[in-house]
Short mmCIF file of C-alpha atoms in Angstrom, two decimals:
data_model
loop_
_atom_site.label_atom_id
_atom_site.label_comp_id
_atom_site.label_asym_id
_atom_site.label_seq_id
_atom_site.Cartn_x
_atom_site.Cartn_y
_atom_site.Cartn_z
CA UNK P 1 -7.46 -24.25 17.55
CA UNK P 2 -9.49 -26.62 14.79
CA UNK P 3 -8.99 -24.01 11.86
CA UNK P 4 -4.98 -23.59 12.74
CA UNK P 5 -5.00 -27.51 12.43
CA UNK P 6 -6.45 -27.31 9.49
CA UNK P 7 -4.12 -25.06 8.11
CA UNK P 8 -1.48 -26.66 9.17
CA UNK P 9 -2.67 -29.76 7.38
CA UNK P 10 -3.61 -28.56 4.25
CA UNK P 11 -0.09 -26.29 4.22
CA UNK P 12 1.76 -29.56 4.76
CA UNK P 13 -0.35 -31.48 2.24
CA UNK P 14 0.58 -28.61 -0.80
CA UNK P 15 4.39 -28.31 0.57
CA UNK P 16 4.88 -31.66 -0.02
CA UNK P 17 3.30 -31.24 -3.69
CA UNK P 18 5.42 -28.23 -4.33
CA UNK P 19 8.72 -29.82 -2.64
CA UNK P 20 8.52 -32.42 -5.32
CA UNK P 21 10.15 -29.94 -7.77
CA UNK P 22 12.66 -28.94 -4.77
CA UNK P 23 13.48 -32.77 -4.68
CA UNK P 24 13.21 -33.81 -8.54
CA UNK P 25 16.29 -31.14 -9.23
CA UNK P 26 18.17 -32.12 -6.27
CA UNK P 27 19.24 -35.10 -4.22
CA UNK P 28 21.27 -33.80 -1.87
CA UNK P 29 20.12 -34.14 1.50
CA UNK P 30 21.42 -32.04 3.12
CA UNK P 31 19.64 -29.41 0.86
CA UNK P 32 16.08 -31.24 1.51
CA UNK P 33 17.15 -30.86 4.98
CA UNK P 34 17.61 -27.10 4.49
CA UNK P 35 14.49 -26.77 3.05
CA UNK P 36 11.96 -28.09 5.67
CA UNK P 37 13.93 -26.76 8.74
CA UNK P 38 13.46 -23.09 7.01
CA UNK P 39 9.95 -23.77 6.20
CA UNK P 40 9.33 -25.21 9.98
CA UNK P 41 10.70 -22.08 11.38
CA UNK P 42 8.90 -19.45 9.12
CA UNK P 43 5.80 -21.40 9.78
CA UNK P 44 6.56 -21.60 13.44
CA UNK P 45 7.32 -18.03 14.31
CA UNK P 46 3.74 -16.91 12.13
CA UNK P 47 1.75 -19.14 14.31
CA UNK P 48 2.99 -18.61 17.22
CA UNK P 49 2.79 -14.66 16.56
CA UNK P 50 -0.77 -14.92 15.37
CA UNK P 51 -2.35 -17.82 17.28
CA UNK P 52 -4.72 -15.64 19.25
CA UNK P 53 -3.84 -12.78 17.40
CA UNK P 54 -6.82 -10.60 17.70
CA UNK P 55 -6.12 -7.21 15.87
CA UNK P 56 -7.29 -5.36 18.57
CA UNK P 57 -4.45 -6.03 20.58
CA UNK P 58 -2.27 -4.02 18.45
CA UNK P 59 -0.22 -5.26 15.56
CA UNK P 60 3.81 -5.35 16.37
CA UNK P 61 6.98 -5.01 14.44
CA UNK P 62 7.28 -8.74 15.20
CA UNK P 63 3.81 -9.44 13.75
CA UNK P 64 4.66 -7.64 10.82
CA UNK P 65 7.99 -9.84 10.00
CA UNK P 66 6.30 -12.93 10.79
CA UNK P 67 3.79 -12.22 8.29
CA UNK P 68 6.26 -10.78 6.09
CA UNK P 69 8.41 -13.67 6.40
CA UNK P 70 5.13 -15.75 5.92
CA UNK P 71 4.46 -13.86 2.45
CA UNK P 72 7.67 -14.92 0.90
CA UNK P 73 7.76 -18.83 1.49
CA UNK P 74 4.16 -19.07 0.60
CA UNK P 75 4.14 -17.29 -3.02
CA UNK P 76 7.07 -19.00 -4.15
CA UNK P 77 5.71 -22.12 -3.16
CA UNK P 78 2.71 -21.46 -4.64
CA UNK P 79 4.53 -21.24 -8.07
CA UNK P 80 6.34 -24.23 -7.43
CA UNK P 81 2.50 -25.92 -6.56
CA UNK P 82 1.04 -24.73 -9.97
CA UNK P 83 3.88 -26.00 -11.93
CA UNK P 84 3.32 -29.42 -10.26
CA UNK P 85 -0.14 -29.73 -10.89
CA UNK P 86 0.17 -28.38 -13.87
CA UNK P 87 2.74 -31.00 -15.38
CA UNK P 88 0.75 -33.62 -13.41
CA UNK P 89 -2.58 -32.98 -15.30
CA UNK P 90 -0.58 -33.14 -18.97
CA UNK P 91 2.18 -36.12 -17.86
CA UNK P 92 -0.46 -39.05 -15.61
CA UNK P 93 -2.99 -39.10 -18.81
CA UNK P 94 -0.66 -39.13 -21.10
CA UNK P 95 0.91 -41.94 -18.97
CA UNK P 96 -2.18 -43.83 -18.92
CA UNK P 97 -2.95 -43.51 -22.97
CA UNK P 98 0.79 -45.05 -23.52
CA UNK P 99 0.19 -47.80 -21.12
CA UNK P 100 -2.95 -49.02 -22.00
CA UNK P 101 -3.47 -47.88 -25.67
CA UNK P 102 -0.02 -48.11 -27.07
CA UNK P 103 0.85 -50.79 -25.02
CA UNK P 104 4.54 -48.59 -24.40
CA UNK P 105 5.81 -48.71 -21.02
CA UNK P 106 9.10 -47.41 -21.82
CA UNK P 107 8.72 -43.93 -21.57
CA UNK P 108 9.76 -43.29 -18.04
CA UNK P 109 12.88 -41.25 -19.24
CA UNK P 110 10.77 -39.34 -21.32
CA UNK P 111 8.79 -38.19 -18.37
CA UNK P 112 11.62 -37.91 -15.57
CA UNK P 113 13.72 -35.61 -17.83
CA UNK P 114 10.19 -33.72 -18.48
CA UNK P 115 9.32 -33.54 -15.12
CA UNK P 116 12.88 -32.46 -14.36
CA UNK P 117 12.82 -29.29 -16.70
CA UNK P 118 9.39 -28.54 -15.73
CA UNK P 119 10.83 -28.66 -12.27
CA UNK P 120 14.33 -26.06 -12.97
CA UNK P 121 11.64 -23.56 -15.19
CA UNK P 122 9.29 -23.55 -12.13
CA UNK P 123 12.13 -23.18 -9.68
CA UNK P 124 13.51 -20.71 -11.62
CA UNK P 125 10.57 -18.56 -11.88
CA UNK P 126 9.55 -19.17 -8.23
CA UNK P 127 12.98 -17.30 -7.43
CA UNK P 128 11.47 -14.11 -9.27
CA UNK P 129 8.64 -13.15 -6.28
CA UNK P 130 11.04 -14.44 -3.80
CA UNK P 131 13.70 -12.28 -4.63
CA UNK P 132 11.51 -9.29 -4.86
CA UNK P 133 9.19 -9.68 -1.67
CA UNK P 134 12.73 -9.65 0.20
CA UNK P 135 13.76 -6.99 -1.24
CA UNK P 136 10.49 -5.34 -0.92
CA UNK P 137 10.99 -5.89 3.10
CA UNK P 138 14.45 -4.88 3.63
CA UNK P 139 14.69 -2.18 0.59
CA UNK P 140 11.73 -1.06 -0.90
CA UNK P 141 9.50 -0.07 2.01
CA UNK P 142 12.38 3.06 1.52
CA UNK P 143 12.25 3.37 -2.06
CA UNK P 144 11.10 6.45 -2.12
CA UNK P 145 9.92 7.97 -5.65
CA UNK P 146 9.37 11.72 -5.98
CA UNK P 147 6.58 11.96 -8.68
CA UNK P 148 5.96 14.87 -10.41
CA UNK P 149 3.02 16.10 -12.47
CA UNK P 150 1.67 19.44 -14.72
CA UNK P 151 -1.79 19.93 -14.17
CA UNK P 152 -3.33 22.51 -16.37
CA UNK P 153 -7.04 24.43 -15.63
CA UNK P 154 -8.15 27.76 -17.18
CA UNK P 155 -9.90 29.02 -14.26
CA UNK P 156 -6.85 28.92 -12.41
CA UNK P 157 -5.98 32.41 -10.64
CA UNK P 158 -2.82 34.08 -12.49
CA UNK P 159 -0.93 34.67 -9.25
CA UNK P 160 -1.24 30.63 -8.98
CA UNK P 161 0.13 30.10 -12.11
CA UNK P 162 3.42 27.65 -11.54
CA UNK P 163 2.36 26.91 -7.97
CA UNK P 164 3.68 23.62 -6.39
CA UNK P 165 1.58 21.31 -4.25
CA UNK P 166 3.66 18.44 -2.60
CA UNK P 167 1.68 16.00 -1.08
CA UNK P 168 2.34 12.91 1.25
CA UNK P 169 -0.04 10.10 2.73
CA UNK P 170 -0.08 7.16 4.80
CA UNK P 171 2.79 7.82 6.79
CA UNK P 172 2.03 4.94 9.42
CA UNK P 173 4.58 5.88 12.18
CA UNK P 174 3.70 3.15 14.10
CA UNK P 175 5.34 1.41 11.19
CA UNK P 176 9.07 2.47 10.62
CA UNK P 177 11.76 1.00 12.29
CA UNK P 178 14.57 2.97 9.95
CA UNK P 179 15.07 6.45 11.65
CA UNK P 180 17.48 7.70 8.99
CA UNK P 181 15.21 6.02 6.29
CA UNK P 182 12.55 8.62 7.46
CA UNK P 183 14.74 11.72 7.90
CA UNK P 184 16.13 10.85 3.93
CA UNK P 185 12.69 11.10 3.01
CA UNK P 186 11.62 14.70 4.82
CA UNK P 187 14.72 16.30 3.55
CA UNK P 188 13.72 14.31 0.17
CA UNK P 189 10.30 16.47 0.26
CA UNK P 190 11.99 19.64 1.51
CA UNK P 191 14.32 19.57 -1.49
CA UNK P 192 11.11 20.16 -4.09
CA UNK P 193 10.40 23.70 -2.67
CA UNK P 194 6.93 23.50 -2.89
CA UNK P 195 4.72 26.51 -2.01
CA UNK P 196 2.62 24.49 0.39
CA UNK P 197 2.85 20.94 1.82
CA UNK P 198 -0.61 18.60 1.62
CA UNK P 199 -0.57 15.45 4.15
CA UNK P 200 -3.66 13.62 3.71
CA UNK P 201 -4.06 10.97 6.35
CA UNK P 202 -3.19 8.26 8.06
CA UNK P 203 -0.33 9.67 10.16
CA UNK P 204 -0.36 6.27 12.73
CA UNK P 205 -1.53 2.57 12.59
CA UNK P 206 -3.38 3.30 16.14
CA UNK P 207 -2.53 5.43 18.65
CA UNK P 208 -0.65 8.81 18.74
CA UNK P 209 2.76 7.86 20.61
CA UNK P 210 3.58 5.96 17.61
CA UNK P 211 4.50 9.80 16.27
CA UNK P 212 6.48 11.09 19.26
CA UNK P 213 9.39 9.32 18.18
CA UNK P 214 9.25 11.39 14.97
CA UNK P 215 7.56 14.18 15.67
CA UNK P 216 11.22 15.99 15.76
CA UNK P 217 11.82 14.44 12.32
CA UNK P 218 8.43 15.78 10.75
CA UNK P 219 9.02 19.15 11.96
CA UNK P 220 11.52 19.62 9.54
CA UNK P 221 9.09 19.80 7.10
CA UNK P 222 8.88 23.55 5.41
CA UNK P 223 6.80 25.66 2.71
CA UNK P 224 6.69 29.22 2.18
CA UNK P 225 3.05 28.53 2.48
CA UNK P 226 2.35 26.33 5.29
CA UNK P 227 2.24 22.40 5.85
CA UNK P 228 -1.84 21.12 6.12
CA UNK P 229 -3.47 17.86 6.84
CA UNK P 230 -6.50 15.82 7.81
CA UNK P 231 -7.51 12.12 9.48
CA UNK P 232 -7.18 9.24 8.05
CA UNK P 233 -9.21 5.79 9.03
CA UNK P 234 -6.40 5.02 11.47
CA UNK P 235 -6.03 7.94 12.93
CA UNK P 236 -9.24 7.63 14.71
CA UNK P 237 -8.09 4.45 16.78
CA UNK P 238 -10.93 2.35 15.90
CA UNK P 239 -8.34 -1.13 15.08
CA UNK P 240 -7.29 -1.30 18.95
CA UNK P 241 -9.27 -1.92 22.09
CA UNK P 242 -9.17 1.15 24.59
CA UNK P 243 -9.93 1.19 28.33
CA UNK P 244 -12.20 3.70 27.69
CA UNK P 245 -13.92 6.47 25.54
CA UNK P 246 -12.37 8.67 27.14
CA UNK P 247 -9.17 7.09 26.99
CA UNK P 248 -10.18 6.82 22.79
CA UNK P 249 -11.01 10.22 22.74
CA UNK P 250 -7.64 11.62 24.58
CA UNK P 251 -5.90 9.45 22.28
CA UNK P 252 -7.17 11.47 18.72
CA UNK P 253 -6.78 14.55 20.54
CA UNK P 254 -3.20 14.02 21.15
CA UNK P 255 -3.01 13.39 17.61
CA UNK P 256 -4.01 16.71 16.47
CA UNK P 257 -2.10 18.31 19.30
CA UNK P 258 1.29 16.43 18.15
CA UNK P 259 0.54 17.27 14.34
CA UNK P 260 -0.09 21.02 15.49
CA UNK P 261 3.16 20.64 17.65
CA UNK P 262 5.04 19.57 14.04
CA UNK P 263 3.38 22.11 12.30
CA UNK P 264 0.55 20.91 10.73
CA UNK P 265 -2.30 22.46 10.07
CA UNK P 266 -5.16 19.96 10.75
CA UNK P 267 -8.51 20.52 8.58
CA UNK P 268 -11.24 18.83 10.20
CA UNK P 269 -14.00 19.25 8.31
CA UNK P 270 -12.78 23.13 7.06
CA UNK P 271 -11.34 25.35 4.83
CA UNK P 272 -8.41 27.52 4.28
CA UNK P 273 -7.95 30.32 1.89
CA UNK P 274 -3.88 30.42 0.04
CA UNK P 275 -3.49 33.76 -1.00
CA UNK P 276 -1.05 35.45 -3.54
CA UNK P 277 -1.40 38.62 -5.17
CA UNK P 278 -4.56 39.22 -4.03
CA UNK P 279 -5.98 36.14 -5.74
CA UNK P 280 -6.89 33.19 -4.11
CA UNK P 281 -7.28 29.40 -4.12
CA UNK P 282 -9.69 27.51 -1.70
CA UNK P 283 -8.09 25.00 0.53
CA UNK P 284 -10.83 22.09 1.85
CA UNK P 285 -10.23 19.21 3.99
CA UNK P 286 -12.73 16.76 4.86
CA UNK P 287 -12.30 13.93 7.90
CA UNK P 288 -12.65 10.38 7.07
CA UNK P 289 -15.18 9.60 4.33
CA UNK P 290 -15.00 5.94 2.75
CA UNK P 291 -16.93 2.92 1.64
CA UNK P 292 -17.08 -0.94 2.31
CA UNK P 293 -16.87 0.00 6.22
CA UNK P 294 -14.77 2.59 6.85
CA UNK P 295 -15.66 5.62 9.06
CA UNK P 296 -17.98 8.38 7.16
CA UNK P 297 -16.82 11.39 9.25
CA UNK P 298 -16.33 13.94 6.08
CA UNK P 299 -18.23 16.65 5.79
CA UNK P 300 -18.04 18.20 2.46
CA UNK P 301 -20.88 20.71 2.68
CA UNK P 302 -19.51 22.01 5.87
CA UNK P 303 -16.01 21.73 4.91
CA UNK P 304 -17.02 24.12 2.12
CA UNK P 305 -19.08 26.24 3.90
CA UNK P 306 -17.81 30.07 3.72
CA UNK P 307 -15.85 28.90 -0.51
CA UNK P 308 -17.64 30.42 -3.46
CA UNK P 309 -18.86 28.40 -5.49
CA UNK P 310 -16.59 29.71 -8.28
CA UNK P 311 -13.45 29.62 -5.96
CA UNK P 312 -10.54 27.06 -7.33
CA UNK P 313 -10.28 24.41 -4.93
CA UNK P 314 -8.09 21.90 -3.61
CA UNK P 315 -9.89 19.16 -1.65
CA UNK P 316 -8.07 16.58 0.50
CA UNK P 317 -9.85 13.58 1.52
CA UNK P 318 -8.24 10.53 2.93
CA UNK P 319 -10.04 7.76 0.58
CA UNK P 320 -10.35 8.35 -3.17
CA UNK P 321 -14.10 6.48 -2.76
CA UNK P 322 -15.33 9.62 -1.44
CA UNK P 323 -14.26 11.32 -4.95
CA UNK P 324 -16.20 8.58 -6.74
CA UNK P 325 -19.29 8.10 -4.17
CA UNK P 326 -20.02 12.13 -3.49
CA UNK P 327 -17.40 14.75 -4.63
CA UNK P 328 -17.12 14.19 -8.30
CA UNK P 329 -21.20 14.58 -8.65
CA UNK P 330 -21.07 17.40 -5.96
CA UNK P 331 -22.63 21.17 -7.45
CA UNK P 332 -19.49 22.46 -6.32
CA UNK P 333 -16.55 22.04 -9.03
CA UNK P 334 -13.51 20.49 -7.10
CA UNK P 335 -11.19 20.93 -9.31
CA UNK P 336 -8.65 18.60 -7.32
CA UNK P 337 -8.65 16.32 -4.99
CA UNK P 338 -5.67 14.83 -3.25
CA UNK P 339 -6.25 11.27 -1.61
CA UNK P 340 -4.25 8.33 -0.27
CA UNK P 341 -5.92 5.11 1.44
CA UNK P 342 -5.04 2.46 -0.76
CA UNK P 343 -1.28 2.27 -0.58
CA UNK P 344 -1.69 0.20 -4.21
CA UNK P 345 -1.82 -2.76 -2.13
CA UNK P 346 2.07 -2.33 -1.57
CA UNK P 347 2.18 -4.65 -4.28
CA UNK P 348 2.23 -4.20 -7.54
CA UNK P 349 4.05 -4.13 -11.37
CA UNK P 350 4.29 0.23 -12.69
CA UNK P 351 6.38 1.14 -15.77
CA UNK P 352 5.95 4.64 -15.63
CA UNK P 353 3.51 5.58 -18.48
CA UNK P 354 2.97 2.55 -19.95
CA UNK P 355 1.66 -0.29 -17.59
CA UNK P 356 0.42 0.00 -14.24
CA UNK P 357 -1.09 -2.91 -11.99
CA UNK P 358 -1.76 -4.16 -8.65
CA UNK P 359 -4.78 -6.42 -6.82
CA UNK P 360 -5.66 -2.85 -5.35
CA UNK P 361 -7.54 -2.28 -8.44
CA UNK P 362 -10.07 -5.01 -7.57
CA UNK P 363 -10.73 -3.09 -4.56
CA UNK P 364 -10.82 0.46 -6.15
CA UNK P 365 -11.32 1.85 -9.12
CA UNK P 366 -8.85 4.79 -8.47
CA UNK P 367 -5.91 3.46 -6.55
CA UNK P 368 -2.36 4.99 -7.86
CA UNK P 369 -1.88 8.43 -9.77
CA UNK P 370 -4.11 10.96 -11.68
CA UNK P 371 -7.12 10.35 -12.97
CA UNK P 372 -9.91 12.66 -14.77
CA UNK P 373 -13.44 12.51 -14.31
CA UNK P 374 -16.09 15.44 -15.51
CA UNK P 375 -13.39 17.63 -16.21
CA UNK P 376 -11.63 17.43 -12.01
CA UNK P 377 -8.63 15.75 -11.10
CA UNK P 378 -7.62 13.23 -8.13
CA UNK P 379 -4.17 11.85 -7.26
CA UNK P 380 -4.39 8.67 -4.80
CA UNK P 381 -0.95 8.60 -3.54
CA UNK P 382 0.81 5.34 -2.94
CA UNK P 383 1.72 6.17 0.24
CA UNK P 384 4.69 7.12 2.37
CA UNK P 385 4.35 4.66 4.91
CA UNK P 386 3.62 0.68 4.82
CA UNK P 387 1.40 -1.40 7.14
CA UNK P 388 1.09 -5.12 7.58
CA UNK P 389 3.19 -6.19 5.24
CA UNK P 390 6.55 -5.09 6.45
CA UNK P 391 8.19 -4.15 2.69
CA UNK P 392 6.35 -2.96 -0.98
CA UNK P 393 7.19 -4.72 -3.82
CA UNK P 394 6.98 -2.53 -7.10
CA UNK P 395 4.19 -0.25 -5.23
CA UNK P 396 7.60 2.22 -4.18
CA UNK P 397 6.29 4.82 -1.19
CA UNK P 398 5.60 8.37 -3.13
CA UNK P 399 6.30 11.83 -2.32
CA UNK P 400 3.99 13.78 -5.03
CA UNK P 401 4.97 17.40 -6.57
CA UNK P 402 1.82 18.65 -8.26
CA UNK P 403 2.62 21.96 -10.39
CA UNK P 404 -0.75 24.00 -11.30
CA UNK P 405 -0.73 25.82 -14.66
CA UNK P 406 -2.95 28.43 -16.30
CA UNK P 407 -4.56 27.36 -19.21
CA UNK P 408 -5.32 23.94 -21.54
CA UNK P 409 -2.83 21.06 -21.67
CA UNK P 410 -1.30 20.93 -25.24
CA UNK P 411 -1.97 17.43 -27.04
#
């Protein structure tokens, strides 16, 4: 109870700050009036969804909004807060120094029309994030982007040359609440004829009825050359509380069953050969394997158990830390890893092939696209799904189409 009092207090304390840029633009009451009857509610439906919130308890489609909703009052205000402060630490000295050096007290215009641009520029900005985090909630959570990549190796088999890998992540079920938003998206990934489909984790927030809903969505998914996947950190249902072990345990079973049921093939910890014209390229999928707390329940020896060492392989693994902490140093030559996790924070600023940032990269030093590392590849997908935060905002929810070539990438 003390720390939401404190928030509440301190929140007030800055709103008021940032208001004064609200207020110094406009008089109207009416407006003012506007303004703290929005905030009130926003801030009213956030605590009253998370007062007691314990994470365990599962996380709601009302949880979500509120904290969406919660998102996009607080980072515009922010802006409006820096600006204030900002033009507060330049304008009161400089006050002061006229006052009592220059003796001028006739300056007050000067700093009421100053305060009053600073206060339109700040506004004006402050419009930018707000205007993108809603869009981010009620568009861009179904932005999808197909993203397509050439990725050349000279060991690859011939038969493999010009084979297509699509890959998905992250779908988070649990999450949707746009039916025809999803079934876009599958018949999105069906349209890129790939020779083999690569989901790699994360298929639910918690629990596996979050899927049956969509299971008869999913199953639309085809490729000539099967659909594969593995577990994610959430598929193992450690974020709720369960009546049980047992009950924990039915509950990832039912998982694999319902991914079987869509027609998934589920690598736990295992390997699959893709064969073509009597050539061959290894398939390995490792369970859950990440840093900083999350579940370490990849295998990669015995998911490779049975490949030769000189085999091409594909490796999918949930959380691109793995690649850094243990596959990229492994004996064995992955040549490419698929991975997911990270979702780029849902939040981000990408102008494809020339800038690319998000606060996920202070978590993670591969978070979004292809990188190289002692001559093998990983792609950390951005994710099909969202969690938490209800929306992405310039982070857009990928469908990857990975085409393997024969030979060296011309400069």
């Amino acid at each position: 109870m003390l720390r939401w009092i404190i928030f509440l207090v301190v929140y007030l304390i800055f709103d008021l700050y940032a208001f004064q840029s609200f207020k110094t633009v406009s008089k109207n009451n009416w407006l003012h009036t506007f303004y703290w009857v929005v905030t009130a509610l926003i801030i009213g439906n956030f605590v009253f969804h998370y007062y007691g919130f314990n994470r365990r308890d599962g996380f709601s489609h009302a949880h979500a909004y509120a904290f969406g909703f919660f998102v996009a009052l607080l980072v515009p205000k922010a802006v409006l807060l820096i600006a204030m402060i900002s033009e507060d630490v330049f304008r009161i000295p400089l006050a002061i120094y006229r006052y009592f050096i220059e003796g001028d007290s006739t300056k007050g215009n000067y700093f009421a029309s100053r305060r009053q641009f600073i206060s339109k520029m700040a506004l004006g900005i402050a419009a930018i994030p707000l205007a993108s985090i809603i869009y981010g909630i009620y568009k861009g959570k179904y932005n999808y982007k197909v993203l397509k990549y050439t990725l050349h190796f000279e060991d690859l088999p011939e038969a493999f040359d010009g084979y297509k890998v699509t890959q998905i992540s992250d779908i988070h079920s649990g999450s949707f609440d746009n039916m025809d938003k999803v079934k876009y998206a599958v018949n999105l990934i069906n349209e890129q004829e790939s020779d083999v489909i690569l989901f790699t984790g994360d298929m639910v927030n918690n629990k596996a009825d979050e899927l049956v809903p969509y299971k008869n969505v999913f199953n639309k998914l085809k490729a000539k050359d099967g659909l594969f996947s593995i577990l994610g950190n959430h598929d193992y249902g450690d974020y709720v509380t369960w009546e049980s072990d047992e009950a924990k345990h039915q509950n990832l079973e039912d998982l694999k069953e319902l991914q079987k049921e869509i027609g998934f093939d589920v690598l736990l910890n295992e390997s699959r050969f893709l064969e073509k014209n009597g050539e061959r390229i290894a398939l390995v999928g490792v369970e859950n394997w990440g840093v900083g707390g999350f579940k370490q329940a990849g295998d990669l020896k015995k998911a490779s158990k049975g490949i030769d060492e000189n085999d091409f392989k594909i490796l999918m693994s949930h959380d691109p830390s793995h690649w850094e902490k243990e596959v990229i140093n492994d004996n064995y030559n992955y040549h490419l890893t698929l991975s997911g996790h990270t979702h780029g924070m849902q939040f981000g600023i990408e102008i494809p092939g020339w800038f690319k940032w998000s606060p996920a990269k202070w978590r993670y030093k591969y978070w979004a696209g292809i990188y190289k590392e002692m001559g093998q590849y990983i792609n950390v997908n951005r994710g099909f799904g969202y969690l938490a935060f209800p929306g992405r905002v310039g982070i857009w929810p990928e469908i990857t189409v990975i085409e393997l070539k024969k030979g060296v990438e011309l400069a």
